[in-house]
CSV table of C-alpha atoms in Angstrom, one decimal:
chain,number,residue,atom,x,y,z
A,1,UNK,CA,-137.4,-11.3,-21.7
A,2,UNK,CA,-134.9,-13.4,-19.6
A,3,UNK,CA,-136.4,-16.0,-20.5
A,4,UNK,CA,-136.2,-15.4,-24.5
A,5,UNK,CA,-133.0,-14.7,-24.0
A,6,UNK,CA,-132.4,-17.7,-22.4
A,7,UNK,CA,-133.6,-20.0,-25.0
A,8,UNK,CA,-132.2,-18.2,-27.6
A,9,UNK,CA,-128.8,-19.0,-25.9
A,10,UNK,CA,-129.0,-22.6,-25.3
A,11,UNK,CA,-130.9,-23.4,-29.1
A,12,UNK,CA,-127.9,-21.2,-30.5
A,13,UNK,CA,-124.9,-22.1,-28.6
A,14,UNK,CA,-125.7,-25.9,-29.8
A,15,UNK,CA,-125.0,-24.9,-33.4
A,16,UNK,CA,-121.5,-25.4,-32.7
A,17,UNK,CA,-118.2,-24.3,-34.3
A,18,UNK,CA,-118.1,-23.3,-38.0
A,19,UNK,CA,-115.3,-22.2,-40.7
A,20,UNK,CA,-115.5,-19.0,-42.0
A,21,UNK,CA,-113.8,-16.7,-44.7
A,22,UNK,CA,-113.5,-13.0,-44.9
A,23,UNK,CA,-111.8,-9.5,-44.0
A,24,UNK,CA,-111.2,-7.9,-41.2
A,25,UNK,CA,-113.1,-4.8,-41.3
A,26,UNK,CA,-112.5,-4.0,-37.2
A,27,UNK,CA,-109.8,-5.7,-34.7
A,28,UNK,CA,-109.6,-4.0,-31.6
A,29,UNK,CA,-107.6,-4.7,-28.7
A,30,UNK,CA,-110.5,-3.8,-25.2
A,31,UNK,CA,-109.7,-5.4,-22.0
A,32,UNK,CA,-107.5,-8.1,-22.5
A,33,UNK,CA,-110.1,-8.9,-25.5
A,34,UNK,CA,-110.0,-8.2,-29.2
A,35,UNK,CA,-113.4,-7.7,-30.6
A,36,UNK,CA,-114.0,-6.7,-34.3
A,37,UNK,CA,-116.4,-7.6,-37.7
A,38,UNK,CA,-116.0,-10.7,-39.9
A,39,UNK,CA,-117.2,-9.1,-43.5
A,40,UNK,CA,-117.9,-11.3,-46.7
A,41,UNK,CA,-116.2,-9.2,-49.3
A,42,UNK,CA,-119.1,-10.4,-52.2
A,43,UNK,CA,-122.2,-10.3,-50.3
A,44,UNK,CA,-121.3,-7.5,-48.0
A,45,UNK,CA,-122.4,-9.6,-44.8
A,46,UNK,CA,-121.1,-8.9,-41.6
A,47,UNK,CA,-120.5,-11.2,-38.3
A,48,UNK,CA,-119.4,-9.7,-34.5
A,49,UNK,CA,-116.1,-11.2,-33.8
A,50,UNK,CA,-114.9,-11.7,-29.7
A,51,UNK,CA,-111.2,-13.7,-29.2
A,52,UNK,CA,-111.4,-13.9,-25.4
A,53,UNK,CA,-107.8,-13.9,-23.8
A,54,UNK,CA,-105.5,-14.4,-26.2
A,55,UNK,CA,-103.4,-11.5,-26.9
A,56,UNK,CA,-100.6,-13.7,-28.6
A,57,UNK,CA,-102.9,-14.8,-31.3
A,58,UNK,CA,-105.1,-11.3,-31.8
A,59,UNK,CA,-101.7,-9.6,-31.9
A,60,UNK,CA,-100.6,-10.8,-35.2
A,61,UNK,CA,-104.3,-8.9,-37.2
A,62,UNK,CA,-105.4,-5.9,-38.0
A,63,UNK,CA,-108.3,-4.3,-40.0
A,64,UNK,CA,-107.8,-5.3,-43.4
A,65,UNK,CA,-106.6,-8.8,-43.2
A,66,UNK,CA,-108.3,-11.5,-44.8
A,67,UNK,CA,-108.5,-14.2,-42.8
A,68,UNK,CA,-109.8,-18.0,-42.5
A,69,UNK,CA,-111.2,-19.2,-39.0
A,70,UNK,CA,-113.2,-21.0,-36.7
A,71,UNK,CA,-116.2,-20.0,-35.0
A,72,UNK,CA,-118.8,-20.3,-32.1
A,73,UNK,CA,-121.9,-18.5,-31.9
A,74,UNK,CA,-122.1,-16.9,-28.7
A,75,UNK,CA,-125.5,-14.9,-27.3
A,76,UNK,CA,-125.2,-12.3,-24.3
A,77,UNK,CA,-128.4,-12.8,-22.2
A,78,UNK,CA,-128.1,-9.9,-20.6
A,79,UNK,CA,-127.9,-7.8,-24.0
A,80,UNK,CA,-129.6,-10.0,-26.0
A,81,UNK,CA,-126.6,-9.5,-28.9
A,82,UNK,CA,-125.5,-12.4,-30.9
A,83,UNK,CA,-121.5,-12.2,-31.5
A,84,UNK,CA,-119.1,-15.3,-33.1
A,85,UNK,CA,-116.1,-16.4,-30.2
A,86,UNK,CA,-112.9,-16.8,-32.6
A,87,UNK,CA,-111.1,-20.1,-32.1
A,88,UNK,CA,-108.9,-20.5,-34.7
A,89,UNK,CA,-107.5,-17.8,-37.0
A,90,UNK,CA,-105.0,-17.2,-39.6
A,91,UNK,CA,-104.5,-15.3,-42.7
A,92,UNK,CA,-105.3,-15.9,-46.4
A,93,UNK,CA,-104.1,-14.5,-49.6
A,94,UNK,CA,-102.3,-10.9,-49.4
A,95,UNK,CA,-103.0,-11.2,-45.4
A,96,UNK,CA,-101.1,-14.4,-45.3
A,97,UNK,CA,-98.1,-12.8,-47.3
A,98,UNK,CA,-98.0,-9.9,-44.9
A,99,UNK,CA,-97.6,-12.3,-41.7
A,100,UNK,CA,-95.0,-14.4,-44.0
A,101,UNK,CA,-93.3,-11.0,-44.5
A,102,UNK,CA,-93.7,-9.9,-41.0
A,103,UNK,CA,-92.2,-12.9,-39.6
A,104,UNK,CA,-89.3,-12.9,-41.8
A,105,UNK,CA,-88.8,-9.4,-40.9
A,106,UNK,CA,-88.3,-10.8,-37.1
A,107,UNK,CA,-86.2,-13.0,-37.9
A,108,UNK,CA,-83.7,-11.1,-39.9
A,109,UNK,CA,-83.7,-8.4,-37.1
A,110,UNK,CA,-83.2,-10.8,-34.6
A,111,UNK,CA,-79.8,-11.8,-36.5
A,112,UNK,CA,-78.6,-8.4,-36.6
A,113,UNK,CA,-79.3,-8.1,-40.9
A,114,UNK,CA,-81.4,-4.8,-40.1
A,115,UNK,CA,-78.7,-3.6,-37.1
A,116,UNK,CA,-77.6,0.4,-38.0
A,117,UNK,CA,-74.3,-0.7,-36.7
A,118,UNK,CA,-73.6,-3.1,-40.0
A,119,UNK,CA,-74.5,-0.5,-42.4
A,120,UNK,CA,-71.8,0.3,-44.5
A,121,UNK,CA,-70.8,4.6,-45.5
A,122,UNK,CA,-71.1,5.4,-48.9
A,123,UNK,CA,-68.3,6.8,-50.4
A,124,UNK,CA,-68.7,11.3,-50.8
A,125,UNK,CA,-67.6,11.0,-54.3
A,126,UNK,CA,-68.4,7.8,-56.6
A,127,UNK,CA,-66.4,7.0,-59.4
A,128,UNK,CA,-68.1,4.3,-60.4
A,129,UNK,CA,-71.8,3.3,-59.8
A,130,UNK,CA,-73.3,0.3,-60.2
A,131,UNK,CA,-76.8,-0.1,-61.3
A,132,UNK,CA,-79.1,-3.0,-61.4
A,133,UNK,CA,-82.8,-2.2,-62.8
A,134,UNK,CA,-85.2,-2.6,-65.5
A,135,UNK,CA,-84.2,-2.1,-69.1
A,136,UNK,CA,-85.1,1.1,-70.6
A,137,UNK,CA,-87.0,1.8,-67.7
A,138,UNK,CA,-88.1,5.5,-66.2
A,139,UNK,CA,-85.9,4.3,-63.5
A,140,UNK,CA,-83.1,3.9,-65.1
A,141,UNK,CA,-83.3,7.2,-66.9
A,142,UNK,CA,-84.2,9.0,-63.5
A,143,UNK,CA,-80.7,7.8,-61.7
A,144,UNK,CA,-78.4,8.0,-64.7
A,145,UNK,CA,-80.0,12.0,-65.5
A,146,UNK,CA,-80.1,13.1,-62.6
A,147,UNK,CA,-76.3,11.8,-61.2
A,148,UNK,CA,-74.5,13.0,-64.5
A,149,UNK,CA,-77.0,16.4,-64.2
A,150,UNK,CA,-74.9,16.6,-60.8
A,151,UNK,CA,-71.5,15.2,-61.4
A,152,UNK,CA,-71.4,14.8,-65.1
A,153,UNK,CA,-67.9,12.9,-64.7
A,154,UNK,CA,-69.6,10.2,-62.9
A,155,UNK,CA,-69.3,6.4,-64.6
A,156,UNK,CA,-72.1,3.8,-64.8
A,157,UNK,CA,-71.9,0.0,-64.4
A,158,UNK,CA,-75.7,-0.6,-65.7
A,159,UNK,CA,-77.1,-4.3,-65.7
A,160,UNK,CA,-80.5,-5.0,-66.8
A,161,UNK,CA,-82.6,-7.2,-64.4
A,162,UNK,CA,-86.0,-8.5,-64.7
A,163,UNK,CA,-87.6,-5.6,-62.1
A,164,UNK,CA,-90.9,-8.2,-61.2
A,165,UNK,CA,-92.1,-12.1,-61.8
A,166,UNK,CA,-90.4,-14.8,-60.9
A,167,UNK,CA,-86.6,-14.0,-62.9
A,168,UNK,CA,-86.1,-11.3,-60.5
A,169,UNK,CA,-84.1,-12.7,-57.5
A,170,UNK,CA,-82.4,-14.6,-59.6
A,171,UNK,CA,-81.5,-12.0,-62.0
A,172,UNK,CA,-80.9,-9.5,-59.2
A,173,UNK,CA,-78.8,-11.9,-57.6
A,174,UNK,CA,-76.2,-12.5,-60.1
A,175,UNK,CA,-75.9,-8.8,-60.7
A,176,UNK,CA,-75.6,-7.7,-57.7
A,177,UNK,CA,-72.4,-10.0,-57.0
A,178,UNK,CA,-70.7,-9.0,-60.4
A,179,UNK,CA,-71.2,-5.7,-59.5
A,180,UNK,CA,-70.0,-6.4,-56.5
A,181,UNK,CA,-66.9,-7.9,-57.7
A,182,UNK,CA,-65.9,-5.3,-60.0
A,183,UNK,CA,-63.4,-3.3,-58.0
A,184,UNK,CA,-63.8,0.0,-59.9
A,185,UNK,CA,-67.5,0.3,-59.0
A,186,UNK,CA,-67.6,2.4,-55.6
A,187,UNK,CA,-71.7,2.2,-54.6
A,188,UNK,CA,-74.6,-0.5,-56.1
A,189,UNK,CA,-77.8,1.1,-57.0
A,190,UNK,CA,-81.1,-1.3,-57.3
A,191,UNK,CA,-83.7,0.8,-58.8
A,192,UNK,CA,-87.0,0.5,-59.8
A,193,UNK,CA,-90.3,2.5,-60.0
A,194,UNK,CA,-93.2,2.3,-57.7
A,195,UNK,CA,-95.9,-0.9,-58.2
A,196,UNK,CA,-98.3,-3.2,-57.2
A,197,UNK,CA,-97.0,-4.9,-53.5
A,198,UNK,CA,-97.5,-7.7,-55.3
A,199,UNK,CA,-94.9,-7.0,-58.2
A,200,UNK,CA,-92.5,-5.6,-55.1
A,201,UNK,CA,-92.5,-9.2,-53.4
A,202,UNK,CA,-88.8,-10.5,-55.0
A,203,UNK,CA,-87.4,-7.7,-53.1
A,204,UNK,CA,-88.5,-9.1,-50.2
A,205,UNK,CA,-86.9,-12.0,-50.8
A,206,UNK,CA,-84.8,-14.1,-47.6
A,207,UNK,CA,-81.9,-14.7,-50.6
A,208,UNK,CA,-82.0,-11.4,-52.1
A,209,UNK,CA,-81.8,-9.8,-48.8
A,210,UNK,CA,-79.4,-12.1,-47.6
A,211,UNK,CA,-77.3,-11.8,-50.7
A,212,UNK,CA,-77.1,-8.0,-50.2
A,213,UNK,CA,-76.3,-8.4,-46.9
A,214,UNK,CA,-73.3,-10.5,-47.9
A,215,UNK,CA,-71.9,-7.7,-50.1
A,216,UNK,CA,-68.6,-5.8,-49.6
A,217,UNK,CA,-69.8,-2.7,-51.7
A,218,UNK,CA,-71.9,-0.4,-50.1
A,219,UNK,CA,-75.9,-1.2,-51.5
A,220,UNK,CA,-78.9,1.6,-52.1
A,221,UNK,CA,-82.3,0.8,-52.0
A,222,UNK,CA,-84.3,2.3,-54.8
A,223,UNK,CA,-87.8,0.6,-55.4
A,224,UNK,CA,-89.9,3.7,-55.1
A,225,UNK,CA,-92.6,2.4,-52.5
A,226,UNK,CA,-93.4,4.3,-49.4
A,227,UNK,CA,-96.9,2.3,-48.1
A,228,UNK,CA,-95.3,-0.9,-48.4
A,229,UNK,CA,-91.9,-0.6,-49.1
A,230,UNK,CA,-90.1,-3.9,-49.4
A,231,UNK,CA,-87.4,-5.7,-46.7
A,232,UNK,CA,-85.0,-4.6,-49.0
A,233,UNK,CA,-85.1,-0.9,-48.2
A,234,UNK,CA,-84.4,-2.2,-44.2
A,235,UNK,CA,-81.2,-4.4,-44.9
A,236,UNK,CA,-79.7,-2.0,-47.4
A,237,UNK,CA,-76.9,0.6,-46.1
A,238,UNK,CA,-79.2,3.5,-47.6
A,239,UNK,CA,-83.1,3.3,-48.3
A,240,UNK,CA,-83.8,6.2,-51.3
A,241,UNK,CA,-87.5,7.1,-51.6
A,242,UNK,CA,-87.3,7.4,-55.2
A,243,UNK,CA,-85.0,6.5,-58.2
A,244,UNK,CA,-84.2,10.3,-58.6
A,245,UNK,CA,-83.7,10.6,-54.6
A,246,UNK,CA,-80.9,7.9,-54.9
A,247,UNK,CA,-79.2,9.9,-57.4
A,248,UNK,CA,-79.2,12.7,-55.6
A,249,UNK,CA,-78.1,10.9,-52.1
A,250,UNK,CA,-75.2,9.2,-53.8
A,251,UNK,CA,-73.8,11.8,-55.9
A,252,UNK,CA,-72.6,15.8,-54.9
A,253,UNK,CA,-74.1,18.7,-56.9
A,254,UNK,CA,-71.2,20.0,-58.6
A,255,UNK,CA,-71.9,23.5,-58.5
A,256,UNK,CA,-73.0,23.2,-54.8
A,257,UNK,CA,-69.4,21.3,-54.0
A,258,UNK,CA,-67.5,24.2,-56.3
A,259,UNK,CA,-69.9,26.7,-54.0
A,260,UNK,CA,-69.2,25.4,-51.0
A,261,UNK,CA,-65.1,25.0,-52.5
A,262,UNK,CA,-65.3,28.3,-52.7
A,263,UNK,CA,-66.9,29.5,-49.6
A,264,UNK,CA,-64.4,27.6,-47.4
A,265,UNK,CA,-61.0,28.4,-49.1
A,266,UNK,CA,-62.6,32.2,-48.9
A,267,UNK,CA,-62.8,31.9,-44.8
A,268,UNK,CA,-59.7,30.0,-45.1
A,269,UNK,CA,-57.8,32.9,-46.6
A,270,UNK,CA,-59.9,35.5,-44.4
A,271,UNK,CA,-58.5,33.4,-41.3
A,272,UNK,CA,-55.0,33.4,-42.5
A,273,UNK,CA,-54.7,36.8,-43.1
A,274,UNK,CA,-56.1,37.6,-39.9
A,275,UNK,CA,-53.6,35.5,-38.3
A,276,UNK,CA,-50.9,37.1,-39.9
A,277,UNK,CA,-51.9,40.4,-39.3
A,278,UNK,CA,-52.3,39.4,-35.6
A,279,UNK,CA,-48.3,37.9,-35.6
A,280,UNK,CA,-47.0,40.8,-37.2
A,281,UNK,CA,-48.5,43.1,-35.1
A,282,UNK,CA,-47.1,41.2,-32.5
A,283,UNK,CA,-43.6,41.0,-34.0
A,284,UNK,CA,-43.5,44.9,-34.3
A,285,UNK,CA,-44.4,45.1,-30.4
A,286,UNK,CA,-41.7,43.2,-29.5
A,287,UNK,CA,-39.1,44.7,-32.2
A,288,UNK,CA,-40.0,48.2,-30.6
A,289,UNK,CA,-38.8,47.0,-26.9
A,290,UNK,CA,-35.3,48.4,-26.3
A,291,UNK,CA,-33.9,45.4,-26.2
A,292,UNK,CA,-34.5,43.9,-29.6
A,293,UNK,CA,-34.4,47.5,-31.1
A,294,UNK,CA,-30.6,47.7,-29.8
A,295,UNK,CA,-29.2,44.5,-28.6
A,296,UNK,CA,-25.9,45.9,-27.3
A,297,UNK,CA,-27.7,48.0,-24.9
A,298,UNK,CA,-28.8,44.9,-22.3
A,299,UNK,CA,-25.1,44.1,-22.4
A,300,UNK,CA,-23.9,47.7,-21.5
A,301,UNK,CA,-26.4,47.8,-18.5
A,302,UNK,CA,-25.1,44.8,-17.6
A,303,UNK,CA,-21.4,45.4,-17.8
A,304,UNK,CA,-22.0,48.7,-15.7
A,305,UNK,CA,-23.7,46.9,-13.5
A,306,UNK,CA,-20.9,44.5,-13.4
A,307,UNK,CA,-18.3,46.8,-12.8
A,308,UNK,CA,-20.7,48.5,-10.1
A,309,UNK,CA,-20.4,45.6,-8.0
A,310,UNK,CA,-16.6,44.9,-8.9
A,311,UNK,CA,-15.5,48.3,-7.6
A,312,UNK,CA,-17.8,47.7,-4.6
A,313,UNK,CA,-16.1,44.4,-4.0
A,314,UNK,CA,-12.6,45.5,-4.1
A,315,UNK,CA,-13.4,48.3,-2.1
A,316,UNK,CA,-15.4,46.3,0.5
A,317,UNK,CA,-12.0,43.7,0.4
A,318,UNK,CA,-9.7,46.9,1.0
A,319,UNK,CA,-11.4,47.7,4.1
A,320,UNK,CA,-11.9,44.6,5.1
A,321,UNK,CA,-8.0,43.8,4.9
A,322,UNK,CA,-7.5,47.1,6.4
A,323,UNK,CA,-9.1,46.8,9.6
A,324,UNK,CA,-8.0,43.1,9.9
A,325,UNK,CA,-3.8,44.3,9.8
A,326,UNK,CA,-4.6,47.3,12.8
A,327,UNK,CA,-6.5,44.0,14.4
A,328,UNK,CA,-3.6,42.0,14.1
A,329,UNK,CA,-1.0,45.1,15.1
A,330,UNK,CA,-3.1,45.7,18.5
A,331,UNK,CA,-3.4,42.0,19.0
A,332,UNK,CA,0.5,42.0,18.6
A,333,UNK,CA,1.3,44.9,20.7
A,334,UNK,CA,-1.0,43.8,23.7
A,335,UNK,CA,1.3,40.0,23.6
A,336,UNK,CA,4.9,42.0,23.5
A,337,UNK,CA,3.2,44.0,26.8
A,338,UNK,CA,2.4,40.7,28.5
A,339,UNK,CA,5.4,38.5,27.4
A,340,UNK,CA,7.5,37.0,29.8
A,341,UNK,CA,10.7,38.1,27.0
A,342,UNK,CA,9.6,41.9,27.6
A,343,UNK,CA,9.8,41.4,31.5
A,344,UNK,CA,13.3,40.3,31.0
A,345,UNK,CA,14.8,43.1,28.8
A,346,UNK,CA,13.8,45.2,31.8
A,347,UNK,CA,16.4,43.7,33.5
A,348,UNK,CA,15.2,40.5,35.1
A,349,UNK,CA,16.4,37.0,35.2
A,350,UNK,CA,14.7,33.8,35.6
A,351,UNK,CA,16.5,31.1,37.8
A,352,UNK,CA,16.0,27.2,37.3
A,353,UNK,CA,17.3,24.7,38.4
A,354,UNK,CA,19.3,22.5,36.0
A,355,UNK,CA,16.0,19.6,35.4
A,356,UNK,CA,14.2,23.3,34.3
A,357,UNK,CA,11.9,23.7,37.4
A,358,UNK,CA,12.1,27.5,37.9
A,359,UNK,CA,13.1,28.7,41.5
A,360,UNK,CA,10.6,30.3,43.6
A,361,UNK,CA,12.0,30.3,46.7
A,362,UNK,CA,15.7,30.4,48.0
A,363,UNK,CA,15.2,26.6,50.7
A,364,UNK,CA,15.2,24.8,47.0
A,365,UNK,CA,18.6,26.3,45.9
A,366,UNK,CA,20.9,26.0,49.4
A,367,UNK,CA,24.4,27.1,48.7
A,368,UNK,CA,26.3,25.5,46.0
A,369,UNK,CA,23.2,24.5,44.2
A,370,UNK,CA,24.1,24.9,40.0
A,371,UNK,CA,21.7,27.3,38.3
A,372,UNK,CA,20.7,28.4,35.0
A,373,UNK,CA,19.6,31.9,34.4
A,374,UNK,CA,17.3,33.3,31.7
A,375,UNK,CA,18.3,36.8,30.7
A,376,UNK,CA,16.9,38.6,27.8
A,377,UNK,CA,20.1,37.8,25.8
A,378,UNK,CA,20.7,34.1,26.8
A,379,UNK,CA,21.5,31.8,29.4
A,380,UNK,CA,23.8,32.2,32.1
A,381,UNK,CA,25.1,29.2,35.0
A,382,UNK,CA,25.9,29.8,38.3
A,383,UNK,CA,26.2,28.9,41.2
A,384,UNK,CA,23.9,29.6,44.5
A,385,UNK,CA,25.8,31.2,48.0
C-alpha cells in the first residue's frame, strides 16, 4: 500500500499548479492551517482545499465567498487522500465586493468616520425634518405617518432621490447638502426600504459616507437592512432598523410626552406641598417658643438680670470702700502712735546743732555751743552751759 501511495504522489504532484473558480462551501481556521471545499456552483463538484501557514491571507474568507485561485494537488501518503494546496486566492463577483466593502470599512474606522465620540445628538423635539428617499415610496409614507401620528405639528423637508442604480450618490449627495443648508431643518432622515445587497451598494459609497460625515445637521440611517446593512448605517449619528423605527426614534409620542407632563408636574406639586407643610410646621414650632410668642419677655429677664448684678455691684463697691476707709483709719492711727511729732507733744524736745545734726551726747555741745530745739510747737535757740 506504501508503495501505491507512493506513486500516486509523485505521478500527481507533477501535474503542477492550476486556476480554479468556485465557492467556498468550508473555510476553517485548524492549527495554524485553514482547510475547507472548493465547490463548482453548476456541476456541483467539489475539491479539498489546505492554505498551509498563512493566516494573513485565509483571514480575509469565509464559507460562502466565491473565489478565483491557484492550486497544487497535494496526496497524503500516509492517508492516501488527495487535497488541492491554495497558493493564490482572491475573491470574485459578490465576494470581491464584500472584501472591497470590508476594506473600506477599515479604512474609514481607522480615520475616526465610525468613532461614537463624533456622533452628533439629535435634537428631543424636531421642528423640521429633512427627508431624502424614494418618490412615492412605502418609505416615505412609513416616516411621514408615523412622525405626524406622534407629533402631528411636526414639518417635513422631503427630497426625492433615486433610492438604487447608479443616480443614487449623486442624487443623495446633493440632497443631503441642501438639506443640510437649510437652517430650519433640525434632523436629516435617508430612508428607504429593505433590498437586494446589490441595490444597497450606493449607500456604501466612500463619497456618500464621507459627505454625511461632512454634515453639520445631525443624519439618520434608514435603509431597512439588518443581514447586510450598508456603511452608511455605521457613519451616521443614529442607525434606524426600519423607516417606521426612524420615525419613532426622532420624534416624541405626544400623548406619552403630555403623560409623562403630567406625571412629573403631579410629583412636582406632591413635593411642594410636602415641603410646605414641613416649613410651616416648623414655623409654628418656633412661633410657640416663649420668645417669639412674647418678645418683650427676653428683654425683661434680661433687665432683671441686669439690675441683679447692678445692685450686687454697688453693694460689693460699698463694702469694698468701707473696709478700705477703717484700713486706712487704723493705718493712720498706728503712724500718729509712732510719730516722732506725738513724742514731742509729750513734752520732749529735740536738740541740733545749727548744720541739723541732732545731739546725742552732751562732749558735742561743750558750753556756749548755739542750739536749735524742736518742740511740738516750733523751734527754739539756745545756748548750751
Amino acid at each position: 500500500m506504501a508503495q501505491i501511495n507512493t506513486h500516486l504522489q509523485r505521478h500527481i504532484e507533477t501535474l503542477g499548479a492550476v486556476w480554479a473558480e468556485g465557492e467556498l462551501t468550508e473555510w476553517n481556521l485548524r492549527r495554524m492551517h485553514y482547510y475547507g471545499k472548493l465547490r463548482d456552483p453548476e456541476t456541483q463538484a467539489t475539491l479539498q482545499l489546505a492554505l498551509w501557514r498563512n493566516p494573513k491571507l485565509g483571514g480575509k474568507f469565509t464559507a460562502g465567498d466565491k473565489v478565483v485561485l491557484q492550486i497544487a494537488p497535494n496526496y497524503w501518503v500516509p492517508g492516501g487522500t488527495l487535497s488541492f494546496v491554495v497558493q493564490q486566492m482572491e475573491h470574485r463577483g459578490l465576494g470581491k465586493l464584500l472584501q472591497e466593502l470590508n476594506e473600506l470599512r477599515e479604512k474609514l474606522t481607522a480615520e475616526g468616520l465610525f468613532a461614537a465620540e463624533r456622533k452628533k445628538p439629535l435634537p428631543f423635539l424636531p421642528h423640521c425634518i429633512g427627508l431624502i428617499t424614494g418618490k412615492d415610496s412605502d418609505a416615505e409614507r412609513d416616516v411621514l405617518v408615523n412622525a405626524k401620528r406622534r407629533w402631528p405639528n411636526v414639518n417635513f423637508r422631503v427630497v426625492h432621490t433615486a433610492v438604487q442604480g447608479e443616480r443614487t450618490v449623486a442624487e443623495v449627495i446633493a440632497a443631503l447638502q441642501q438639506l443640510d443648508a437649510d437652517s430650519a431643518v433640525d434632523v436629516i432622515v435617508i430612508a428607504r426600504g429593505g433590498g437586494d445587497f446589490q441595490h444597497l451598494l450606493p449607500f456604501s459609497d466612500e463619497s456618500l459616507l464621507r459627505a454625511v460625515a461632512a454634515t453639520a445637521t445631525p443624519v439618520v440611517s434608514a435603509i431597512g437592512h439588518e443581514p447586510d446593512h450598508p456603511l452608511l448605517d455605521e457613519v451616521a449619528d443614529l442607525r434606524a432598523s426600519t423607516p417606521t423605527d426612524a420615525a419613532k426614534r426622532i420624534v416624541p409620542d405626544v400623548a406619552e410626552e403630555f403623560a409623562n407632563l403630567t406625571a412629573a408636574r403631579s410629583r412636582l406639586y406632591n413635593h411642594v406641598l410636602q415641603r410646605l407643610n414641613t416649613e410651616m410646621l416648623h414655623l409654628a414650632s418656633y412661633r410657640s417658643r416663649p420668645v417669639l410668642s412674647n418678645p418683650e419677655l427676653l428683654i425683661s429677664q434680661q433687665q432683671v438680670e441686669i439690675e441683679r448684678w447692678a445692685s450686687r455691684a454697688l453693694e460689693l463697691t460699698e463694702r469694698r470702700l468701707h473696709d478700705a476707709t477703717r484700713e486706712l483709719q487704723a493705718n493712720r492711727s498706728n503712724l500718729r502712735a509712732l510719730s516722732p511729732l506725738a513724742t514731742l507733744q509729750r513734752g520732749y524736745a529735740v536738740a541740733q546743732l545749727l548744720d541739723g545734726t541732732v545731739v546725742q551726747n552732751p562732749q558735742t555741745a561743750p558750753a556756749g555751743t548755739p542750739l536749735q530745739l524742736h518742740l511740738a510747737g516750733g523751734k527754739l535757740r539756745v545756748v548750751a552751759e
